[in-house]
Tab-separated table of C-alpha atoms and ligand atoms in Angstrom:
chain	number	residue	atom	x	y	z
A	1	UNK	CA	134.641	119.198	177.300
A	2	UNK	CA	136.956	121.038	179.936
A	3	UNK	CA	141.023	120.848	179.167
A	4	UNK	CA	140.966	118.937	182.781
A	5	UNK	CA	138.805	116.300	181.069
A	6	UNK	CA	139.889	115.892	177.898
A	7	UNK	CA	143.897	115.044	179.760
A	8	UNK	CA	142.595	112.306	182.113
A	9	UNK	CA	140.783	110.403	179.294
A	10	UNK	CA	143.753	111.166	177.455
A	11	UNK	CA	146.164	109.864	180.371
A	12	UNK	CA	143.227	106.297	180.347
A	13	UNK	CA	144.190	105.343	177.116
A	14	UNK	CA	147.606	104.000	176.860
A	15	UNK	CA	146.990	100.820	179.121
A	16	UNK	CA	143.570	100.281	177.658
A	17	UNK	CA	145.129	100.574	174.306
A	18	UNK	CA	148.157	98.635	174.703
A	19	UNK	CA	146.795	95.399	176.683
A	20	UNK	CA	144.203	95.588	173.599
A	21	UNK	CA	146.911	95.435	171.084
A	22	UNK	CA	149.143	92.854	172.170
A	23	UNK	CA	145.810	90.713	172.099
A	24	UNK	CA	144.607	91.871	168.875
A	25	UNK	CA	147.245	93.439	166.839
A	26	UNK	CA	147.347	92.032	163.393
A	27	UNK	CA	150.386	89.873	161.362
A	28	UNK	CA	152.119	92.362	159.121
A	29	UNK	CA	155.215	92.520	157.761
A	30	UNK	CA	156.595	95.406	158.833
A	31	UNK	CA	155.682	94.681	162.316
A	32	UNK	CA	158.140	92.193	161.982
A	33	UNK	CA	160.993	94.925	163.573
A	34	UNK	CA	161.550	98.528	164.428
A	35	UNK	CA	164.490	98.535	161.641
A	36	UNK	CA	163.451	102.627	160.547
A	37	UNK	CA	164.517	102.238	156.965
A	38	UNK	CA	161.610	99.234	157.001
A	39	UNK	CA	158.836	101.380	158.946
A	40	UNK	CA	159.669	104.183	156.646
A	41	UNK	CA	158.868	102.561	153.760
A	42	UNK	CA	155.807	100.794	155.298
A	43	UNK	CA	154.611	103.934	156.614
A	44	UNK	CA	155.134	105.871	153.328
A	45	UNK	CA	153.225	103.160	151.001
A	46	UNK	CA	150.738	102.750	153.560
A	47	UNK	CA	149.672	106.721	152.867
A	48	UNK	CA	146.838	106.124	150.477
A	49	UNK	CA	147.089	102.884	150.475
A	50	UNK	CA	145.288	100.103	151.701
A	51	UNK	CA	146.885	97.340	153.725
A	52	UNK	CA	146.076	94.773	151.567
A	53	UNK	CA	147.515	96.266	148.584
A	54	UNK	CA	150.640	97.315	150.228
A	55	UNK	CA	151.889	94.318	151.568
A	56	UNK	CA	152.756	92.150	148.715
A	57	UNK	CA	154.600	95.488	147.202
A	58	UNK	CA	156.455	96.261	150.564
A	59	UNK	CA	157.896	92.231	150.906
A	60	UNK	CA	158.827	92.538	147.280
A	61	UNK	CA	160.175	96.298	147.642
A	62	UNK	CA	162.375	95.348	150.296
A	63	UNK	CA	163.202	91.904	148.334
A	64	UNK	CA	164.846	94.054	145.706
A	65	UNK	CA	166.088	97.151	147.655
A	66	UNK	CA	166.934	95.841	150.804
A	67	UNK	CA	169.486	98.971	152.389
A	68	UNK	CA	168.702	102.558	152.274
A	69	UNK	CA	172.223	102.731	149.605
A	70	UNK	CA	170.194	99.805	146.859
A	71	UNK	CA	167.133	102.702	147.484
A	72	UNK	CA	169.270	105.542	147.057
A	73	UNK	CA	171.322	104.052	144.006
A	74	UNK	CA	168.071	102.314	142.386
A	75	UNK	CA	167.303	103.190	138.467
A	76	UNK	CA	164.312	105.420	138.467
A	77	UNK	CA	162.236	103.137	135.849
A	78	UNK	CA	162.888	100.274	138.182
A	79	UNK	CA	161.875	102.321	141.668
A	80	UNK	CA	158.598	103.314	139.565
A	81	UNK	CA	158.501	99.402	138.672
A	82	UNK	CA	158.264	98.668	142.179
A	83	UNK	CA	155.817	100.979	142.885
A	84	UNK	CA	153.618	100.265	139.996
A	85	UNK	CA	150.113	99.946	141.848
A	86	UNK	CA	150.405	101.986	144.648
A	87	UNK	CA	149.450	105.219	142.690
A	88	UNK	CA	150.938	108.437	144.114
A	89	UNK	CA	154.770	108.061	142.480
A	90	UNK	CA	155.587	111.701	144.021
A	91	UNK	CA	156.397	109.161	147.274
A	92	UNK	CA	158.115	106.988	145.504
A	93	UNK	CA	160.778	109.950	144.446
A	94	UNK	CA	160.647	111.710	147.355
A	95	UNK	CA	161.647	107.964	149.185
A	96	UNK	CA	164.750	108.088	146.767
A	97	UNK	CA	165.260	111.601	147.350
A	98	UNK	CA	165.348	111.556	151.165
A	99	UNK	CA	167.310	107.530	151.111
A	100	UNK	CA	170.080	109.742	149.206
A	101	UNK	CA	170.506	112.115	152.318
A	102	UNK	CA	170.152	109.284	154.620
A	103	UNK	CA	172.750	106.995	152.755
A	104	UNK	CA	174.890	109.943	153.648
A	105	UNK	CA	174.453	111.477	157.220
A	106	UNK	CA	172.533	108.372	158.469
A	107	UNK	CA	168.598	108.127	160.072
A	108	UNK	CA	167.712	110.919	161.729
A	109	UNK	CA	166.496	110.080	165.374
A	110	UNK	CA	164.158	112.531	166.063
A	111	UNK	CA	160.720	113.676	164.815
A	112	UNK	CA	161.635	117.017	164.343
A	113	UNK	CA	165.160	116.131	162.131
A	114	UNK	CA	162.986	113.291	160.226
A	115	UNK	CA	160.568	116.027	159.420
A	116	UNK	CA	163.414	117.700	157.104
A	117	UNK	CA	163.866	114.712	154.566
A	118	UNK	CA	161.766	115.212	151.683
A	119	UNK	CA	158.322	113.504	152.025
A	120	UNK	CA	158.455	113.077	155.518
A	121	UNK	CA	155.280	115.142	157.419
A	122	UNK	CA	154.601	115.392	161.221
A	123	UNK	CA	152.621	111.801	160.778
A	124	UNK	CA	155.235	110.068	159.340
A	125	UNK	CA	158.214	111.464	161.391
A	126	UNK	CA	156.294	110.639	164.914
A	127	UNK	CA	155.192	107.324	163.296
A	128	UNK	CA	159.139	106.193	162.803
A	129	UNK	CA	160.451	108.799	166.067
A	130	UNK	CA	157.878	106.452	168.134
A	131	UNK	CA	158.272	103.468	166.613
A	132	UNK	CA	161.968	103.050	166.055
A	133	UNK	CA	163.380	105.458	168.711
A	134	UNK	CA	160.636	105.255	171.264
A	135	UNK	CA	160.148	109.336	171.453
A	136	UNK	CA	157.286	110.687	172.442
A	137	UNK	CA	155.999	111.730	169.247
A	138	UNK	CA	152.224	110.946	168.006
A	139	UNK	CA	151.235	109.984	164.627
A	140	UNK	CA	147.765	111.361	164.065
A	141	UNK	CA	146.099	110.783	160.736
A	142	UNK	CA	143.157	110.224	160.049
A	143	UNK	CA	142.391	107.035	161.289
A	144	UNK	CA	143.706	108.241	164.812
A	145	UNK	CA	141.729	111.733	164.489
A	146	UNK	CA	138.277	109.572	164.090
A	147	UNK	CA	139.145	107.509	167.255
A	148	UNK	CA	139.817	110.827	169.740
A	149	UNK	CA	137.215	112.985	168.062
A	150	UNK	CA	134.906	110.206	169.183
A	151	UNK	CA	136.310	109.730	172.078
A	152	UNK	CA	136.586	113.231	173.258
A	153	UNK	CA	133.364	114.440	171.104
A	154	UNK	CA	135.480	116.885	169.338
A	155	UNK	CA	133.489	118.618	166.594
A	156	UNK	CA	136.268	120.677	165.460
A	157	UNK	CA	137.703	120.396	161.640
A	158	UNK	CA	140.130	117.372	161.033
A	159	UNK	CA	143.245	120.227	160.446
A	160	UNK	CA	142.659	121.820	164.070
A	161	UNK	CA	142.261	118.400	165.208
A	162	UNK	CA	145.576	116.819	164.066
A	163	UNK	CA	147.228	119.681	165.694
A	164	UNK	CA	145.686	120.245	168.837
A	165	UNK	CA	145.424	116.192	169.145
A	166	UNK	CA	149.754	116.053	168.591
A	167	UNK	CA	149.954	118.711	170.968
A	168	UNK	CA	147.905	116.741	173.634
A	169	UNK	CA	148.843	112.991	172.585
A	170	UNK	CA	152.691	113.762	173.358
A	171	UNK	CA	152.248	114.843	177.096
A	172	UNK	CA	149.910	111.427	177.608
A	173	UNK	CA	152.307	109.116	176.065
A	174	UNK	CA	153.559	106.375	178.288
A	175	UNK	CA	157.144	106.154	179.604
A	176	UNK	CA	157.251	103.155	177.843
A	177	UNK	CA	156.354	101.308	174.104
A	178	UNK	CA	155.778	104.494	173.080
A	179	UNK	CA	156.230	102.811	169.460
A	180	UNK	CA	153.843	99.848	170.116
A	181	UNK	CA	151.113	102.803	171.675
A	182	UNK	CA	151.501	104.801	168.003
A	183	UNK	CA	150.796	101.149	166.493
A	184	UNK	CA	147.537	100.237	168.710
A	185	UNK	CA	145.997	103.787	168.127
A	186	UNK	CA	146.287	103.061	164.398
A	187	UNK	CA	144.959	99.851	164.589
A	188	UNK	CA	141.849	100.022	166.482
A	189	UNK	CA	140.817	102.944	164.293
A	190	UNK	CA	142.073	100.616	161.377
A	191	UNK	CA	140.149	97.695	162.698
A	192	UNK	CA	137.488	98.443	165.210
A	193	UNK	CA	136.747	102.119	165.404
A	194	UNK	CA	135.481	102.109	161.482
A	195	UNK	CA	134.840	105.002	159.496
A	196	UNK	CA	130.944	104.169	159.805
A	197	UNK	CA	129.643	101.414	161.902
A	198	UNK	CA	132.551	101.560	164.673
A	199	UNK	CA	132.451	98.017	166.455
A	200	UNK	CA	132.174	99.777	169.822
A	201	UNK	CA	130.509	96.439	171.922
A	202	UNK	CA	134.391	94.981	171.342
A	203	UNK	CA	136.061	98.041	171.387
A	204	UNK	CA	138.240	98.906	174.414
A	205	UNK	CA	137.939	102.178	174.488
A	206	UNK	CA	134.493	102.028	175.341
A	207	UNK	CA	134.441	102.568	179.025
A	208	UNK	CA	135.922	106.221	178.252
A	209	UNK	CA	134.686	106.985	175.234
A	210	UNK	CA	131.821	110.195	174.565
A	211	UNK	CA	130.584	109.550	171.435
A	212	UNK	CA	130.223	105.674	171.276
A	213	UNK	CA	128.903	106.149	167.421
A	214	UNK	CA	130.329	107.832	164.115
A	215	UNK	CA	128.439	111.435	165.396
A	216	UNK	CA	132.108	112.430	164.534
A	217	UNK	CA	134.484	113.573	162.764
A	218	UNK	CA	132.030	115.900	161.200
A	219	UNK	CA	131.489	115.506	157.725
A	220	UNK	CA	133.204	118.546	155.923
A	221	UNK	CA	131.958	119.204	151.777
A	222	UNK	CA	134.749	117.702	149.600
A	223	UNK	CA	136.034	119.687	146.829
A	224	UNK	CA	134.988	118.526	143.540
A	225	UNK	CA	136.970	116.846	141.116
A	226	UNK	CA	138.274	117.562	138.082
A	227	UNK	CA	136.657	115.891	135.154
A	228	UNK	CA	138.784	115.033	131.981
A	229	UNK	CA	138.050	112.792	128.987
A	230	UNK	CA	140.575	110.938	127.205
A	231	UNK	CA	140.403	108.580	124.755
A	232	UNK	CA	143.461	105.987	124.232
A	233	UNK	CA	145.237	104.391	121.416
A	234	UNK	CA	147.039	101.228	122.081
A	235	UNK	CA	148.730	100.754	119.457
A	236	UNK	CA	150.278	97.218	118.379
A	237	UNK	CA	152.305	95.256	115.541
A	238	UNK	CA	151.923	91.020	115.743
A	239	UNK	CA	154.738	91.258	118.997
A	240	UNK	CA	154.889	94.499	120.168
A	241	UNK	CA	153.462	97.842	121.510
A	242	UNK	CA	153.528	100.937	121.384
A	243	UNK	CA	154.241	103.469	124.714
A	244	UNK	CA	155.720	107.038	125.493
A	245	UNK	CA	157.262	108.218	128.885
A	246	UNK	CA	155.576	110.482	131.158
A	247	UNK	CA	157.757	113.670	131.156
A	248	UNK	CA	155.045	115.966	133.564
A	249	UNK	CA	152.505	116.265	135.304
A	250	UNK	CA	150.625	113.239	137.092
A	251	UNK	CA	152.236	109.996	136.831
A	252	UNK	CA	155.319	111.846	135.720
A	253	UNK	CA	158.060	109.095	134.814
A	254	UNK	CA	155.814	105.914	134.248
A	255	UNK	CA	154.821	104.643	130.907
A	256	UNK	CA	151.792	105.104	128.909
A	257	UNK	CA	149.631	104.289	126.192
A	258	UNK	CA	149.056	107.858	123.265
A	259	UNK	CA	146.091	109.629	124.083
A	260	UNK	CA	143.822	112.426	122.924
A	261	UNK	CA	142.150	115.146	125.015
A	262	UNK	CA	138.706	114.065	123.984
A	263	UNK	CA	136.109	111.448	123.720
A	264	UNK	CA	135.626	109.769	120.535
A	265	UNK	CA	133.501	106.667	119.003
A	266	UNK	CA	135.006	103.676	116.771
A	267	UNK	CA	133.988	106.628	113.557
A	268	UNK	CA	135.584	109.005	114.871
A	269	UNK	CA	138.689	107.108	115.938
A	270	UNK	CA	139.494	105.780	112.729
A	271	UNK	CA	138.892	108.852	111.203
A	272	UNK	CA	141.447	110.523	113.578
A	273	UNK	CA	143.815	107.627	112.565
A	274	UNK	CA	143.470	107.850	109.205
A	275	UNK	CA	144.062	112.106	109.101
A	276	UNK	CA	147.040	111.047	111.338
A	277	UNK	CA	148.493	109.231	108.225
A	278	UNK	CA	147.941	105.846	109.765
A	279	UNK	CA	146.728	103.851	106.309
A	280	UNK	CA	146.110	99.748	107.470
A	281	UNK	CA	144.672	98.879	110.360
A	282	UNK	CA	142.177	97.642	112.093
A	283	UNK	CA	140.522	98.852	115.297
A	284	UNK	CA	139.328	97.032	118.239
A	285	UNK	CA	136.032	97.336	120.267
A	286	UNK	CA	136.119	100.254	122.346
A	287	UNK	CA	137.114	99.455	126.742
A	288	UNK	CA	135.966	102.030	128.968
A	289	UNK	CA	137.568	103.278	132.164
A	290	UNK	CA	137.416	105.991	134.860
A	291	UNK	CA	140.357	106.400	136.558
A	292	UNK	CA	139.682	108.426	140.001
A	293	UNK	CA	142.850	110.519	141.626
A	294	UNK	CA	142.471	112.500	144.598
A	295	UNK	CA	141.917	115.756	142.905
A	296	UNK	CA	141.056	114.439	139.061
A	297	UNK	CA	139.064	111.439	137.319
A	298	UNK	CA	139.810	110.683	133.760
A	299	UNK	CA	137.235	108.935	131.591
A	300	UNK	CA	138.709	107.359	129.146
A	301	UNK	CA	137.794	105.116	125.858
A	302	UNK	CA	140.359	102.921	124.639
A	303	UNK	CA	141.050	100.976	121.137
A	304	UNK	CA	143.854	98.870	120.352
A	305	UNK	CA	144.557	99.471	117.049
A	306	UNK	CA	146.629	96.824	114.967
A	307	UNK	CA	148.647	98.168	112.304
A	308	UNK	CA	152.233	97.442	110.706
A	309	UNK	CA	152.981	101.417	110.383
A	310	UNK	CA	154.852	103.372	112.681
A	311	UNK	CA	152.887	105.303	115.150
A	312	UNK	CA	155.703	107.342	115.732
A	313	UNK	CA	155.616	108.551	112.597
A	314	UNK	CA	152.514	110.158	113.090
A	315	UNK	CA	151.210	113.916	112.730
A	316	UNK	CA	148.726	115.132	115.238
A	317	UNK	CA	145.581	116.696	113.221
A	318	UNK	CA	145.113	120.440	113.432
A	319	UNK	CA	143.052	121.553	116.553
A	320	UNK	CA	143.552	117.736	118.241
A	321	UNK	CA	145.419	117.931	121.686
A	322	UNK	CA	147.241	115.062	123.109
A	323	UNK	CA	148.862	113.971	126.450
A	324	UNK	CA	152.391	113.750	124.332
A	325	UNK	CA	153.581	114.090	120.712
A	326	UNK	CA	153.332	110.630	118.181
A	327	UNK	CA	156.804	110.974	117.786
A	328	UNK	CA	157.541	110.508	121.788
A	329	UNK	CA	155.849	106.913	121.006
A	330	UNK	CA	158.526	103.370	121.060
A	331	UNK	CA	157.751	100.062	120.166
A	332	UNK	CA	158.418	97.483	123.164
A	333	UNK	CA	157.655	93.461	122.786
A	334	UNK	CA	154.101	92.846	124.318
A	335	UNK	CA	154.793	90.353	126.816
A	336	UNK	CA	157.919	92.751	128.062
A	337	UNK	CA	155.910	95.956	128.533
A	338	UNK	CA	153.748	94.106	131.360
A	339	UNK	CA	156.976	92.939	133.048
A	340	UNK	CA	159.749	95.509	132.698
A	341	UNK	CA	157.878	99.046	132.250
A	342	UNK	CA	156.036	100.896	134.906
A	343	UNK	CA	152.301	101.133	133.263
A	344	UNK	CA	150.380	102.335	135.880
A	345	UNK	CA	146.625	101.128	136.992
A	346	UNK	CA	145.809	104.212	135.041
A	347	UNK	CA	146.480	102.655	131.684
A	348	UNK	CA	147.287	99.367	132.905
A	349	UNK	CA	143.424	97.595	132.269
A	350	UNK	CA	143.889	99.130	128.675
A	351	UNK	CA	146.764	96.774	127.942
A	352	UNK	CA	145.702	93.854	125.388
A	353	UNK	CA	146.591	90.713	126.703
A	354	UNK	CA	150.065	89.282	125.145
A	355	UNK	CA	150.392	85.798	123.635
A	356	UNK	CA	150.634	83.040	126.686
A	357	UNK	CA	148.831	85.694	129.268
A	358	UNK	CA	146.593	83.593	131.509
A	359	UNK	CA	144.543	87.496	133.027
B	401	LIG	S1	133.649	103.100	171.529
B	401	LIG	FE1	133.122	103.098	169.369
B	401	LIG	S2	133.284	105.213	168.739
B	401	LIG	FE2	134.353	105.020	170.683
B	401	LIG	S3	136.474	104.652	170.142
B	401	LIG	FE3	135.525	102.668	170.420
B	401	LIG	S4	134.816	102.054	168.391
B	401	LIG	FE4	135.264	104.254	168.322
């Protein structure tokens, strides 16, 4: 399509978009104002995230950590608390990280000086610049590069098309709600323009739009994951349980349940127990798992095992590998490790239900 074209459909969409919205836009809570400490953290737990899932944890986020200072001064085990469920805790300290800066110089008004607090990208700092400031300054993820690749029948890769898109969005904005314009382009590829099966007979868009379908984005090959098995020991007295803190690496500051580098059977567990030094127990039927990242799926086996002995005073066998040493391992009360520490979904469905637990 010529440059020529591609600006007047460009230049079409605002009032299309924006009588659409105010018509069809949808009851969420952070639509509530254009207060930028709420958008931000809207926008950042809506990365990832569905909408569903994020709104009980933004009301109760906010609940607890109302200013940018309660973010910035907030205990890490409690932020991580909070954001139990939402996966992806890098946000979460990056969110702390930049709130520190802000609690200091203020909110940035501008894309480009939003763009230099950590965890802030170009689609988050237009999504606040636009929405709380009213700048000119597009959001395009993904949702918004599926609605212009249609409309424009843009074959090009989703990375050329976020840029080139930014580029073109910010000369067509509107001279005014800019902010609300961000919001309806998000929403009608959130709502009606679907990833397959686009609703295009209520879609307003369709008088301009090329492709009328899902012909695009193209589909580009996804890289494949990384595969890891893991097999879980929960270990419990009559009240408590047994968990370790995540020092590195994925999930790095949340709590978890010890685990070994490989797959093993009810044999082969209690035989690993017992060469551990562990001397009464008993071991409970094996729960299995797959836990899928963006870049890694663990399969996991878990056993509770119910003994009076100290896991901590464990010795790994020669040749076993685990995620962290026996001796890393505390004992905290059942019903309290649900409540107060930040067990991610990752090891959360391994947890044995506590005395009084109703799930
Ligand atoms: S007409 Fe269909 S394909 Fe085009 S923008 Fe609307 S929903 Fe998407």
């Amino acid at each position: 399509m010529e440059e020529k074209q591609r600006k007047q459909i460009l230049q079409s969409l605002p009032p299309l978009l924006l009588e659409w919205y105010d018509r069809n836009k949808r009851d969420l809570p952070w639509r509530k104002d254009t207060d930028p400490y709420r958008v931000w953290i809207s926008e950042i737990m809506l990365q990832q995230t569905r909408v569903e899932a994020a709104r009980e944890h933004y009301i109760r986020f906010l609940r607890e950590l109302p200013t940018v200072q309660a973010l910035a001064d907030c205990p890490e085990d409690k932020l991580l608390k909070l954001w139990e469920g939402l996966g992806y805790y890098s946000r979460a300290r990056n969110l702390q990280k930049a709130a520190a800066i802000v609690a200091k110089n203020g909110f940035p008004h501008t894309a480009a000086e939003l763009k230099k607090l950590p965890g802030i990208g170009e689609y988050t700092a237009g999504a606040i610049a636009s929405i709380c400031f009213e700048e000119s300054a597009p959001a395009v993820d993904g949702n918004v590069v599926r609605v212009l690749s249609r409309v424009l029948s843009d074959g090009r890769s989703q990375d050329t098309l976020k840029k080139v898109l930014a580029e073109e969005l910010s000369a067509s904005y509107p001279p005014a709600r800019r902010g609300d314009y961000t919001q309806s382009l998000m929403e009608l590829g959130a709502t009606v323009c679907l990833p397959s099966s686009p609703l295009c007979l209520t879609c307003p868009l369709l008088c301009v739009c090329e492709a009328k379908s899902d012909a695009f984005p193209l589909r580009k090959e996804k890289p494949k994951r990384r595969i890891f098995y893991k097999t879980l020991f929960v270990f419990c007295d009559k009240t408590r349980i047994a968990l370790y803190r995540r020092e590195e690496g994925v999930l790095r500051g949340t709590y978890a349940f010890f685990s070994i580098g490989r797959e093993m059977d009810k044999g082969q567990a209690e035989a690993f127990l017992r060469l551990a030094g562990l001397k009464n127990f008993s071991l409970g039927s094996p729960l299995r798992h797959t836990h899928v990242f963006s870049h890694l799926e663990w399969h996991m086996t878990a056993y509770t095992v119910y003994s009076e002995e100290d896991a901590a005073k464990l010795t790994l066998p020669v040749g076993e590998s685990a995620d962290a040493p026996f001796s890393a391992l505390f004992y905290a009360e059942r019903s309290a490790a649900k409540r107060e520490f930040s067990l991610p979904s990752a090891y959360r469905w391994a947890l044995p239900p506590s005395d009084g637990d109703k799930d």
